[in-house]
XYZ file of C-alpha atoms in Angstrom:
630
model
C -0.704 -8.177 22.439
C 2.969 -9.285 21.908
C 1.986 -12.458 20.323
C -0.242 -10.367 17.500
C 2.900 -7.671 17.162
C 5.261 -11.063 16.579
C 2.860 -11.511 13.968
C 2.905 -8.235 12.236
C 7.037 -8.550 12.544
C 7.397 -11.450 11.080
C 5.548 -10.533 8.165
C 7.919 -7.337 7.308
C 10.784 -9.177 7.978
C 9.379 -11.910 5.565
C 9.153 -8.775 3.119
C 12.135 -7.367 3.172
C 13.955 -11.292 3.279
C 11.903 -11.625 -0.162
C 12.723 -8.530 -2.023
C 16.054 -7.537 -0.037
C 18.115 -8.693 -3.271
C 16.423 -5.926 -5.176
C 17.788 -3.008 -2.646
C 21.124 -2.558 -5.202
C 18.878 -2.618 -8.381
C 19.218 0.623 -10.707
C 16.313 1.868 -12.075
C 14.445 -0.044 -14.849
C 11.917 -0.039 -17.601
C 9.622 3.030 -17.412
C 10.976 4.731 -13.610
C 11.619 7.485 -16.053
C 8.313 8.653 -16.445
C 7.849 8.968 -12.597
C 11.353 9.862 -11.413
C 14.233 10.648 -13.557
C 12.081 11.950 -16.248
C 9.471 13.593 -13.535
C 10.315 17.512 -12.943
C 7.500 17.583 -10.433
C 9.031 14.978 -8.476
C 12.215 15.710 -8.870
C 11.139 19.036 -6.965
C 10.720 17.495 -3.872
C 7.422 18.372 -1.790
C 7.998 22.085 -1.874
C 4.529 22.819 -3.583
C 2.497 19.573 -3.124
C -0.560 21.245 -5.290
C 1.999 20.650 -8.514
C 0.717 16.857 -8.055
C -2.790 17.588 -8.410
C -2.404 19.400 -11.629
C -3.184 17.456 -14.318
C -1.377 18.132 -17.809
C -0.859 16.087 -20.668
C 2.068 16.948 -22.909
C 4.717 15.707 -25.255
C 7.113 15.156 -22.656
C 7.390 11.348 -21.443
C 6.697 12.759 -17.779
C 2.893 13.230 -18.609
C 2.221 10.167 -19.831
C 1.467 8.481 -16.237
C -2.071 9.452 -15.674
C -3.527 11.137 -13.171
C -2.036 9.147 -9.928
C -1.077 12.108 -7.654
C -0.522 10.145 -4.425
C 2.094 8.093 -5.789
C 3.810 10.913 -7.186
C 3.835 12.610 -3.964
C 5.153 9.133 -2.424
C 8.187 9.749 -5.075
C 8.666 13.512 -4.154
C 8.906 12.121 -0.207
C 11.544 9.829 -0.671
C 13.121 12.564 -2.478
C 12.802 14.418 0.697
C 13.848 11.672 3.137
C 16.759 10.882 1.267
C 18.166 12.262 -1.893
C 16.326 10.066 -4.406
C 18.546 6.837 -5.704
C 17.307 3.528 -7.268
C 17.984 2.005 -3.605
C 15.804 4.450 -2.104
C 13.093 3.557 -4.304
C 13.503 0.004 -4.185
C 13.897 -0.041 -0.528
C 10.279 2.018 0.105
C 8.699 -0.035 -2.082
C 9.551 -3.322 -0.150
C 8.508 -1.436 3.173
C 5.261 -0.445 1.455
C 4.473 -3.906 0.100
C 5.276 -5.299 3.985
C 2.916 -2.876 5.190
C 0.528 -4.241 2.856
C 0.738 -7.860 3.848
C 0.338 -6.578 7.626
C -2.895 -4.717 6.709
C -4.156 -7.996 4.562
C -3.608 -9.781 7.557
C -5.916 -7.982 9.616
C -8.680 -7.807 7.238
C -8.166 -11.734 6.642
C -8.849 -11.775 10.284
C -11.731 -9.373 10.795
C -13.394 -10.871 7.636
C -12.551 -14.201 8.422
C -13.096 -14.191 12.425
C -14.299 -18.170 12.182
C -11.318 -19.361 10.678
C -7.907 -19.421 12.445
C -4.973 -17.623 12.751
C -2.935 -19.500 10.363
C -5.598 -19.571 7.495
C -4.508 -15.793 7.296
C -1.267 -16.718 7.864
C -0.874 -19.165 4.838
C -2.846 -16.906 2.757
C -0.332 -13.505 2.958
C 2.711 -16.117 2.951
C 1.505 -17.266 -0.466
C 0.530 -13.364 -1.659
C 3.901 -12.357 -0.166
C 5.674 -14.769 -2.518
C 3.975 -15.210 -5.718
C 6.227 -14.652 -8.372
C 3.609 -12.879 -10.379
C 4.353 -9.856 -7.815
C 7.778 -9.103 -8.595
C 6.951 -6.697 -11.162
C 5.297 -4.452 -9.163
C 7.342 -4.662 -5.963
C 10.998 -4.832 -8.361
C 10.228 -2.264 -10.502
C 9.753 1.533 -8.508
C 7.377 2.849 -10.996
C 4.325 0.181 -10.406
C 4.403 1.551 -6.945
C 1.115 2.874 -7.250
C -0.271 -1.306 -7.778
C 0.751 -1.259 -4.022
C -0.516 2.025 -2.878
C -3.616 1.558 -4.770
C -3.640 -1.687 -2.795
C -2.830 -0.227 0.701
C -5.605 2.473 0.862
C -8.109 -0.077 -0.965
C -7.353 -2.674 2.392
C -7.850 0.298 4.438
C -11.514 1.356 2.979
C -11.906 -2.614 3.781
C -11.075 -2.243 7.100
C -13.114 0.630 7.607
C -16.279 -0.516 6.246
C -16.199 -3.549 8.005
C -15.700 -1.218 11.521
C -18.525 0.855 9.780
C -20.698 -2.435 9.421
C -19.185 -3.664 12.953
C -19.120 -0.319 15.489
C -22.448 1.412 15.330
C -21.246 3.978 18.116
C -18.692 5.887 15.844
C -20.204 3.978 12.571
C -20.275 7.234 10.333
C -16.645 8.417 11.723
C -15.569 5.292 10.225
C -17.828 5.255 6.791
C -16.032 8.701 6.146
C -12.247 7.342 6.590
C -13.692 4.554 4.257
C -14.685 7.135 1.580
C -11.081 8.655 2.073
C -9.271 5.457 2.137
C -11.436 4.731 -1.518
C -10.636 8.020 -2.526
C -7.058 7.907 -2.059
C -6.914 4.288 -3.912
C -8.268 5.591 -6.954
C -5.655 8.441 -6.675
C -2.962 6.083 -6.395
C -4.035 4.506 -9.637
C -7.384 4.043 -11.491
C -8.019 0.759 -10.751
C -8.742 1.670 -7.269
C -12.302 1.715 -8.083
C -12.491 -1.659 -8.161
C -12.996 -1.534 -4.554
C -16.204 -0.033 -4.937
C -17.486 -3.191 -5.900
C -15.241 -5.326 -2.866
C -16.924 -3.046 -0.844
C -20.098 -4.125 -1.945
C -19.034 -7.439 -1.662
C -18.205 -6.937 1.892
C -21.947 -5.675 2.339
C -23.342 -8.766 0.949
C -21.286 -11.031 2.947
C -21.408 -9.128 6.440
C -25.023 -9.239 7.946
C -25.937 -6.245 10.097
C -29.515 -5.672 12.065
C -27.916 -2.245 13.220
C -27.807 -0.727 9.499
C -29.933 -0.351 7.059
C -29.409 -2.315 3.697
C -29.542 1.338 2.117
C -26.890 2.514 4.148
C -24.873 -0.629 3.632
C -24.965 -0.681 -0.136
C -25.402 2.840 -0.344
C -22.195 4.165 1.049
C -19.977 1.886 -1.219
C -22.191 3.280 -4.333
C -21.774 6.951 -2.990
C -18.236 6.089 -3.121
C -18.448 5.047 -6.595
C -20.110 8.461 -7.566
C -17.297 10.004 -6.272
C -14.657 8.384 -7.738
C -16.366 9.125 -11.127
C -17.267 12.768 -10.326
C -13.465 12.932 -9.564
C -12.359 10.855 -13.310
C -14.760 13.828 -15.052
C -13.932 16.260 -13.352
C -9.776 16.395 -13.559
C -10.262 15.853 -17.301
C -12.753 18.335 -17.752
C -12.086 21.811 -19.112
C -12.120 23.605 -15.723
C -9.013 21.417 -14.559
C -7.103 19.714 -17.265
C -4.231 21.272 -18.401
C -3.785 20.154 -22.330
C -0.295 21.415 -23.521
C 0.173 19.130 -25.773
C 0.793 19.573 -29.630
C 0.233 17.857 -32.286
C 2.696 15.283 -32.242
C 3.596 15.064 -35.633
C 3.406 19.081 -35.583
C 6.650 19.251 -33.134
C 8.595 16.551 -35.522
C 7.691 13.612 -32.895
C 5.445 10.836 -33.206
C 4.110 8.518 -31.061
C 3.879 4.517 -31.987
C 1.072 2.766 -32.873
C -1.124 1.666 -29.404
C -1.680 -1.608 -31.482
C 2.222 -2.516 -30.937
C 1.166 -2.673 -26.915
C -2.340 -4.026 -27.468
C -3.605 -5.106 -30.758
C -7.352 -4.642 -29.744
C -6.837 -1.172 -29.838
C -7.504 -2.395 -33.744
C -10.521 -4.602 -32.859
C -14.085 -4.182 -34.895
C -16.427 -3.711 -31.816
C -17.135 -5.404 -28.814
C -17.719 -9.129 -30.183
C -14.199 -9.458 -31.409
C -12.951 -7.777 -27.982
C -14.960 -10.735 -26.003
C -12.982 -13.950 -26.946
C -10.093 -12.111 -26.136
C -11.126 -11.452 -22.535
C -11.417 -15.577 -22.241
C -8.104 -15.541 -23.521
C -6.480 -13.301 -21.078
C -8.536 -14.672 -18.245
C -7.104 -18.618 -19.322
C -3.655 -16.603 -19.340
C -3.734 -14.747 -16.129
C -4.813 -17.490 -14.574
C -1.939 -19.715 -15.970
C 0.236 -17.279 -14.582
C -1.570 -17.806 -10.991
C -0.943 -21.260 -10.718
C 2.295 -21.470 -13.292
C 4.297 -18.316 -12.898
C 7.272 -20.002 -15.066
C 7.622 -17.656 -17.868
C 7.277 -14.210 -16.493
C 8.056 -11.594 -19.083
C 7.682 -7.647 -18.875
C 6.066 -7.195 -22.293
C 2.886 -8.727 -23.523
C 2.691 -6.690 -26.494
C 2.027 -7.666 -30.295
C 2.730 -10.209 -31.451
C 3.409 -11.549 -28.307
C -0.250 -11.457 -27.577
C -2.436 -11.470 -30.625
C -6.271 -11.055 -31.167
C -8.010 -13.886 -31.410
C -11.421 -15.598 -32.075
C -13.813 -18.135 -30.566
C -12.034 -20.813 -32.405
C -8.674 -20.504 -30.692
C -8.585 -23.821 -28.676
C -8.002 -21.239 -25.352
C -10.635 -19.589 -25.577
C -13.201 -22.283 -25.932
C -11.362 -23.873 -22.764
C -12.221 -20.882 -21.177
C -15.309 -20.593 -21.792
C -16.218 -23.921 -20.598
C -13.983 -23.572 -17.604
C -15.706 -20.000 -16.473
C -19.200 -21.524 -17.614
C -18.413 -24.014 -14.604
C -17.237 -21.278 -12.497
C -20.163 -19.322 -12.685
C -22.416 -22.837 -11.579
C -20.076 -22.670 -8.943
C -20.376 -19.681 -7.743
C -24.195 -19.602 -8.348
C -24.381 -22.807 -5.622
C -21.982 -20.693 -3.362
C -23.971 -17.611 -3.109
C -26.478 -18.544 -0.419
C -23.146 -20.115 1.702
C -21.623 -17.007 1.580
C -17.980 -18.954 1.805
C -14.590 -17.851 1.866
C -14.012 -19.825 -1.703
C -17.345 -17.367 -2.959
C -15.461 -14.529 -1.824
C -12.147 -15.513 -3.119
C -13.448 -16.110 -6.555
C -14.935 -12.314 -6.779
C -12.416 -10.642 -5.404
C -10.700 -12.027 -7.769
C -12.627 -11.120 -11.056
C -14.184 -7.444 -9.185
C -10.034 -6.374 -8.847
C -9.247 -7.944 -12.641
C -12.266 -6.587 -14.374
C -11.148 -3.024 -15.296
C -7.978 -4.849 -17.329
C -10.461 -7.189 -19.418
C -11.076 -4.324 -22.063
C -14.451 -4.460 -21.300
C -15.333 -0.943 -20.526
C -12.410 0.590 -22.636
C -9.204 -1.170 -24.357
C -6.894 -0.335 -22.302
C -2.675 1.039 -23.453
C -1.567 -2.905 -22.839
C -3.011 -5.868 -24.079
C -2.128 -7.846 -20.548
C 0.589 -7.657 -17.769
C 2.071 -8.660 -14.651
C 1.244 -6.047 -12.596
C -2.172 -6.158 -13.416
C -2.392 -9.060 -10.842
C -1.140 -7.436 -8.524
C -4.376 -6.535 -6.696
C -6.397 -9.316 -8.034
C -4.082 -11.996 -7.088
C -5.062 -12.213 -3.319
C -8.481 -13.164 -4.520
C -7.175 -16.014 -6.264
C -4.855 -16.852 -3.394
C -7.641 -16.820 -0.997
C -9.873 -19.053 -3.431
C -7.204 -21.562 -3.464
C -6.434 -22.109 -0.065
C -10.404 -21.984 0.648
C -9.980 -24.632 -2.023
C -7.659 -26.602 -0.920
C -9.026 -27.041 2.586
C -12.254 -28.522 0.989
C -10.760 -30.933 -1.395
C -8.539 -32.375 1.235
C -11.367 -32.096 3.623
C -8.411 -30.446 5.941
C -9.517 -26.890 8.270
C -6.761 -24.385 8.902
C -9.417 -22.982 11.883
C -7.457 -24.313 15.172
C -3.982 -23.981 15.675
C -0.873 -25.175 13.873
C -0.524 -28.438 16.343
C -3.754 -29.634 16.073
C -3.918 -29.260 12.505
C -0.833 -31.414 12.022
C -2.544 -34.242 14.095
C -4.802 -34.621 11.744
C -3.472 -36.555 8.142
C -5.707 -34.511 6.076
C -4.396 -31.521 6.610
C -0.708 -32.375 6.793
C -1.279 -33.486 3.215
C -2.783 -29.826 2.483
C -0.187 -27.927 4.580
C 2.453 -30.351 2.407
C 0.809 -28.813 -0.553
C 0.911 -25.241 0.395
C 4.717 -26.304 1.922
C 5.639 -27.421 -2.064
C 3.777 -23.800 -3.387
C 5.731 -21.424 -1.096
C 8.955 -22.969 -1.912
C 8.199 -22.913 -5.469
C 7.203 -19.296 -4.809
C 10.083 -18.097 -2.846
C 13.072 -19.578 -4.843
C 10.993 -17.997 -8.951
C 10.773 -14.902 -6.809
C 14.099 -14.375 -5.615
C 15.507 -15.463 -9.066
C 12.984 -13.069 -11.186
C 13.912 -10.301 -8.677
C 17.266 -10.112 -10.392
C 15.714 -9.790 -13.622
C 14.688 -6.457 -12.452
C 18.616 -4.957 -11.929
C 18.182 -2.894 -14.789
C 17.341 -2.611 -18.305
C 20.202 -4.550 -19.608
C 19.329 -7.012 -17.505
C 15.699 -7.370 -18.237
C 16.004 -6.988 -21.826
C 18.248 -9.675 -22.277
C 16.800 -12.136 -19.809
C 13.622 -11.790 -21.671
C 14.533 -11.645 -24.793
C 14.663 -14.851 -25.699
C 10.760 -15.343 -24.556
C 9.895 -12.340 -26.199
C 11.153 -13.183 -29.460
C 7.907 -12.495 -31.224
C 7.306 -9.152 -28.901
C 7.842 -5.881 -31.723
C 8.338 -3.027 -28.678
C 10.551 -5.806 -26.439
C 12.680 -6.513 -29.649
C 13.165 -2.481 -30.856
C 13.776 -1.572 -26.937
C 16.590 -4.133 -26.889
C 17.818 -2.730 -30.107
C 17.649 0.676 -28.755
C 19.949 -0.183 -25.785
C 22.476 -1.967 -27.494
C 22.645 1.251 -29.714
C 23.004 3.313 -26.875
C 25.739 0.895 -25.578
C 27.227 1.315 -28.541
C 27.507 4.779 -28.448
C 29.531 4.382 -25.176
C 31.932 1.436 -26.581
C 31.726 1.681 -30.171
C 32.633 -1.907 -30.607
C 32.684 -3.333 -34.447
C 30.828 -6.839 -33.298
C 27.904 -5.173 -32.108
C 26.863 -3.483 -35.511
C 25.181 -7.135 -36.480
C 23.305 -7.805 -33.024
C 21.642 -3.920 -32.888
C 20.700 -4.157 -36.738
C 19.288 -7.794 -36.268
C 17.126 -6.844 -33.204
C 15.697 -3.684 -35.043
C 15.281 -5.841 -38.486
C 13.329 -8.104 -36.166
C 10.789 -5.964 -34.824
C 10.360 -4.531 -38.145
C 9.423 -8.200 -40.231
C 7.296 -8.696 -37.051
C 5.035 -5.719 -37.778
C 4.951 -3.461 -40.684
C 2.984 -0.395 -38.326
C 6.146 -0.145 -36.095
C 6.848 3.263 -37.834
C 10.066 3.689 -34.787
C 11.752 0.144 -35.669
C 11.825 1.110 -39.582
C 13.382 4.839 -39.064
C 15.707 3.925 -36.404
C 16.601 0.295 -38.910
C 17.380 3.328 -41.562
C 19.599 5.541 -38.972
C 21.310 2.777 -37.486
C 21.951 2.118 -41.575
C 23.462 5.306 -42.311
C 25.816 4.903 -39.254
C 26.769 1.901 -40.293
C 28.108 2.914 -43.800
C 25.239 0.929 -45.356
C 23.448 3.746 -47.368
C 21.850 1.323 -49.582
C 20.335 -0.522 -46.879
C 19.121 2.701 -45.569
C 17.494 3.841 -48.419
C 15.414 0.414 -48.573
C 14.131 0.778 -45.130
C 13.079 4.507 -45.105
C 11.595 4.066 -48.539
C 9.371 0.941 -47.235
C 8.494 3.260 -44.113
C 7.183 5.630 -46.438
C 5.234 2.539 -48.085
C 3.545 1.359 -44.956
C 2.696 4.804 -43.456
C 1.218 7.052 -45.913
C -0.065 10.334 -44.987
C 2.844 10.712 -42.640
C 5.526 13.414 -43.161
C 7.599 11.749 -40.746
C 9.315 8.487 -42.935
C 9.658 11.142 -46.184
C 11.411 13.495 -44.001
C 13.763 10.517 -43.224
C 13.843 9.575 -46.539
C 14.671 12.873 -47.505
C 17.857 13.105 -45.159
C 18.883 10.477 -46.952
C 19.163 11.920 -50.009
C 20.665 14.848 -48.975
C 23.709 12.604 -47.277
C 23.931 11.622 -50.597
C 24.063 15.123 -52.332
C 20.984 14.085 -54.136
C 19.538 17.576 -53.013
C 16.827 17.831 -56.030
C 15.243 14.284 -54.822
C 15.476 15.474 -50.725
C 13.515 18.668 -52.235
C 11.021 16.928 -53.541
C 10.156 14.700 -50.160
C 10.173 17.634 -48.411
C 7.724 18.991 -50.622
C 5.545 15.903 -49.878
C 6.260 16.162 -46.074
C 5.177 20.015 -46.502
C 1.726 19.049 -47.440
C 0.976 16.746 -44.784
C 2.227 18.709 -41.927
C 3.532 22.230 -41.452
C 6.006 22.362 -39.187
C 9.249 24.181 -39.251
C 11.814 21.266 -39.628
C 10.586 20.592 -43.331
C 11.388 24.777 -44.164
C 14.271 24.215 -42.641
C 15.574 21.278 -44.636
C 13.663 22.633 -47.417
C 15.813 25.849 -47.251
C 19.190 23.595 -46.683
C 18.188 22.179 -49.883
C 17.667 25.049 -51.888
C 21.205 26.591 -50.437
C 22.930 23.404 -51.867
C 21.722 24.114 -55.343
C 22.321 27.661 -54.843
C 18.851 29.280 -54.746
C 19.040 31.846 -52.021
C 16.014 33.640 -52.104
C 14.442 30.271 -52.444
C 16.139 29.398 -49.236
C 14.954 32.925 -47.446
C 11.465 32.438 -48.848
C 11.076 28.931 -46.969
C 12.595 29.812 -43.850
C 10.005 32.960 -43.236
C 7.050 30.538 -44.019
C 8.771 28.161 -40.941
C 9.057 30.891 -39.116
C 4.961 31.132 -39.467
C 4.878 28.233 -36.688
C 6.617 28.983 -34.201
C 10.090 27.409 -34.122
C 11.328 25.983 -31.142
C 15.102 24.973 -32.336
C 17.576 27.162 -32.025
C 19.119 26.059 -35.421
C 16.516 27.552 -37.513
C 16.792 30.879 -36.076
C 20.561 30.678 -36.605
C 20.153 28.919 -40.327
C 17.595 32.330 -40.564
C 19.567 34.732 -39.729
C 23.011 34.009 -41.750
C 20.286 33.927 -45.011
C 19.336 37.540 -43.989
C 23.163 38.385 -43.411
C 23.611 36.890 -46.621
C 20.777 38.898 -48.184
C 22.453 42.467 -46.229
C 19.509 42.269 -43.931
C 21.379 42.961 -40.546
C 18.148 44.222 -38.693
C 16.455 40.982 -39.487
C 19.478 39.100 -38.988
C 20.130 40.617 -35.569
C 16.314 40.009 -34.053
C 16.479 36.036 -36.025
C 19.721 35.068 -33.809
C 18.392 37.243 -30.463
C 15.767 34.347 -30.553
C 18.189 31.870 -31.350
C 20.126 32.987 -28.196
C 16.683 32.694 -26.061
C 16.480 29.022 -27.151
C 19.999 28.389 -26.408
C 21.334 31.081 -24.184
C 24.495 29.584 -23.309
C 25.849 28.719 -27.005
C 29.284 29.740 -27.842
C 28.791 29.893 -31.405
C 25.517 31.739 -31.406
C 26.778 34.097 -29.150
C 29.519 34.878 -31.795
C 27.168 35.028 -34.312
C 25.119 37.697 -32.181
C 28.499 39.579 -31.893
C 29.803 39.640 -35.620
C 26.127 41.091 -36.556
C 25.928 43.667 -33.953
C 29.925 44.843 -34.899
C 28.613 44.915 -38.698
């Protein structure tokens, strides 16, 4: 009993030896949409319903998906300890230990014929891949790991269901709630359904029925789906969003994170899934390069002819003979293998294109699969067995020659991982240790640009003017549908004292996304920084008729002031006022036009609203009080 604890200890301790270097990291990349950004989490666990809502809005908050368990995991360390980076970072690496404890046991309950330190070798390996780091790093991809953790536990609990026919059904339910609670962590979770049913394939047993067997791991399938309808249905899903280009935002192009979001059907999708199945698996066995971005035109779409993907498709063409002469063995390096591609499948863009063309993280799950496969692999090329114990095994010259291999890969492993870990300190960090790779990456190149702005904000100093407008300049020439790069390359412009330079880049947004009021309202604030007020008029005008929103009366009314037309102004303002404002500024702008006109009454219930937008304003609260003395 002590020996198998030793075991589990030694594992956790591995863990947190592994990822301990990340327990002083800030936050980084998107945490904000889960934590900093999150007002549900932020709450604590006062009302844990609030994490089964689902609502999808403007804010950056709903733009996670529907993965309440990990949000409650967020809201509890909020409640354990006042939420910091270092609490994150530190659950995280206790989470991902209690992962490689559970793997563990299913290696050996799966496994029972092979030994101790097969399983042993096999989490050692997971537990260091550098391909991980991502997820266990970086606070947000939390839900990879608890995805992960309840997906091992409907393992576990199907095999006891397959295993212990006296409380067989007890333990078929906690699988269906250990599924269940995957898929709540994050989406992929379902993938399990179909481990499951590999698990049912592999495991022979007399006491259960093959319906039973297959069946409950397809019930739990029907669930998960019934669930995936059903929180986006009508009855539950809470849609507060607006038009985007309705409340002045906009949201980039998907085809800046995956470019098949552009792709003509599913034939030019499939060559692409060879290509990120030769990647991914490069990664595996090479993890040299790791980046955080595989966006365009880091990854691009490609077609059969790319060199990769008729590699791949000879290399999976043997895999599939392989696996075809494995099937009837039922072997660990069978199981390995589809684990593997079951877990990967739902990122292949087969079923939908997913929001990213490719990524670390997407691994995560997938990656013991591969791990297992290799080892499995490994023992038969070297004609080595890791089934007795460690001092037998290095008796025999066979194996030490595979246990010097495995030796070479967790070294390799450890020393990529504790380096890439520090990649993760923060965004400054990350950015500019990957820049360099991601040279060719539009949303890794305008992010970068975007923090050196912000930087500069803080320390306004002269030398960084040419690195901020370079970065943005770059994403720009790398894509002419990054609509963000070109407005912020005009801003940054105007800042700069370069108005000419300005004027070129909001102009050629304009060019490369018609039909959007967005670049001529840019435009248009250019011209009126340049008291050019007749030619901001008239792209206001144009903005007007492709969206109504209030910002264009509003500058259409600042115009109008400029060249003295009041009732002109007045006249545009009460059409804004049509949809529903939400800025305090045009109630204010509204209400000195009706003070100007003598209409106090107007004037008075214009800046009330202004004050319920912005109750604590010092100059609208004057405003309210010159009115109301008048």
């Amino acid at each position: 009993m002590l020996k198998k604890a030793r075991i589990y200890i030694i594992i956790c301790v591995a863990a947190l030896f592994q990822y301990g270097n990340t327990f002083e990291h800030d936050y980084a990349w998107d945490d904000a949409i889960v934590i900093t950004e999150n007002d549900r989490v932020q709450e604590g666990l006062g009302q844990p319903s609030k994490f089964f809502r689902n609502i999808k809005g403007d804010e950056v908050q709903y733009r996670y998906g529907y993965r309440p368990i990990t949000l409650l995991s967020f809201a509890l360390d909020i409640e354990l300890s006042e939420m910091t980076p270092k609490t994150g970072h530190v659950m995280n690496v206790l989470y991902f230990g209690l992962l490689c404890c559970l793997i563990f046991y299913f290696l050996r309950r799966m496994f029972p014929e092979k030994g101790t330190l097969f399983s042993i070798i096999i989490v050692g390996l997971f537990l260091i891949h550098p391909v991980h780091t991502e997820v266990v790093a970086n606070i947000k991809s939390r839900d990879e790991i608890l995805a992960m953790i309840f997906g091992m536990a409907s393992l576990i609990f199907f095999l006891n269901f397959l295993e212990k026919p006296k409380s067989n059904w007890i333990h078929g339910l906690l699988m269906l709630v250990m599924l269940t609670f995957s898929f709540l962590s994050k989406e992929n979770g379902i993938t399990f359904v179909g481990v499951l049913l590999l698990l049912a394939y592999f495991k022979n047993s007399e006491r259960i029925q093959p319906y039973f067997k297959y069946g409950l791991p397809i019930l739990g399938g029907v669930v998960l789906i019934a669930i995936r309808y059903y929180v986006y249905s009508d009855a539950f899903f809470e849609n507060n969003a607006t038009e985007l280009i309705e409340s002045f935002q906009y949201k980039e192009d998907g085809f800046v994170g995956n470019p098949l979001l552009d792709a003509n059907g599913f034939m030019e999708i499939f060559p692409n899934v060879f290509n990120i199945l030769m990647k991914d698996i490069g990664l595996m066995l090479l993890p040299i390069t790791l980046v955080h971005d595989y966006g365009f035109s880091h990854s691009t779409v490609v077609g059969w002819l790319n060199p990769l993907v008729i590699f791949s498709v000879l290399f999976h063409l043997g895999l599939i003979y392989v696996i075809i002469r494995e099937l009837k063995k039922k072997s660990v390096l069978l199981f390995g293998i589809l684990f593997y591609f079951i877990t990967l499948s739902v990122y292949l863009h087969v079923i939908q294109v997913g929001p990213d063309y490719m990524g670390e993280r997407f691994l995560f799950i997938s990656s013991l699969g591969f791990i297992i496969a290799i080892v499995a692999l490994i023992e038969r090329l070297t004609k080595a067995s890791f089934d007795s114990d460690a001092v037998s095994i290095w008796k025999n010259g066979k194996a030490r020659i595979a246990l010097g291999i495995i030796g070479v890969l967790f070294l390799m492993g450890f020393v990529k991982t504790i380096n890439r870990n520090k990649a993760w300190e923060n965004n400054r960090v990350l950015f500019e240790t990957d820049i360099e790779a991601l040279d060719d990456c539009v949303r890794s190149q305008y992010n970068f640009a975007c923090m050196l702005h912000t930087e500069y904000y803080k320390n306004p100093v002269s030398s960084s003017k040419e690195k901020i407008l370079y970065h943005y300049k770059r994403a720009v020439d790398l894509s002419d549908r990054a609509m963000k790069p070109m407005l912020d390359l005009g801003n940054a412009y105007m800042e700069f004292d370069q108005a000419e330079n300005a004027k070129l880049a909001f102009e050629h947004a304009v060019k490369s996304h018609e039909g959007i009021a967005t670049p001529l309202m840019q435009l248009g604030k250019y011209y009126l920084s340049q008291n050019e007020f007749e030619l901001a008029l008239i792209q206001y005008e144009k903005a007007e008729e492709l969206s109504r929103i209030p910002e264009v009366y509003r500058l259409k009314a600042v115009c109008y002031l400029k060249l003295n037309q009041l009732d002109s102004a007045l006249s545009s303002m009460e059409e804004g006022e049509k949809y529903n404002p939400k800025n305090a500024d045009f109630y204010v702008l509204l209400s000195d036009l009706y003070v100007a006109t003598n209409q106090n009454k107007k004037a008075l219930l214009a800046i009330e609203k202004a004050l319920e937008i912005a109750p604590n304003d010092a100059n609208i609260l004057s405003k309210l009080n010159l009115i109301q003395a008048a």
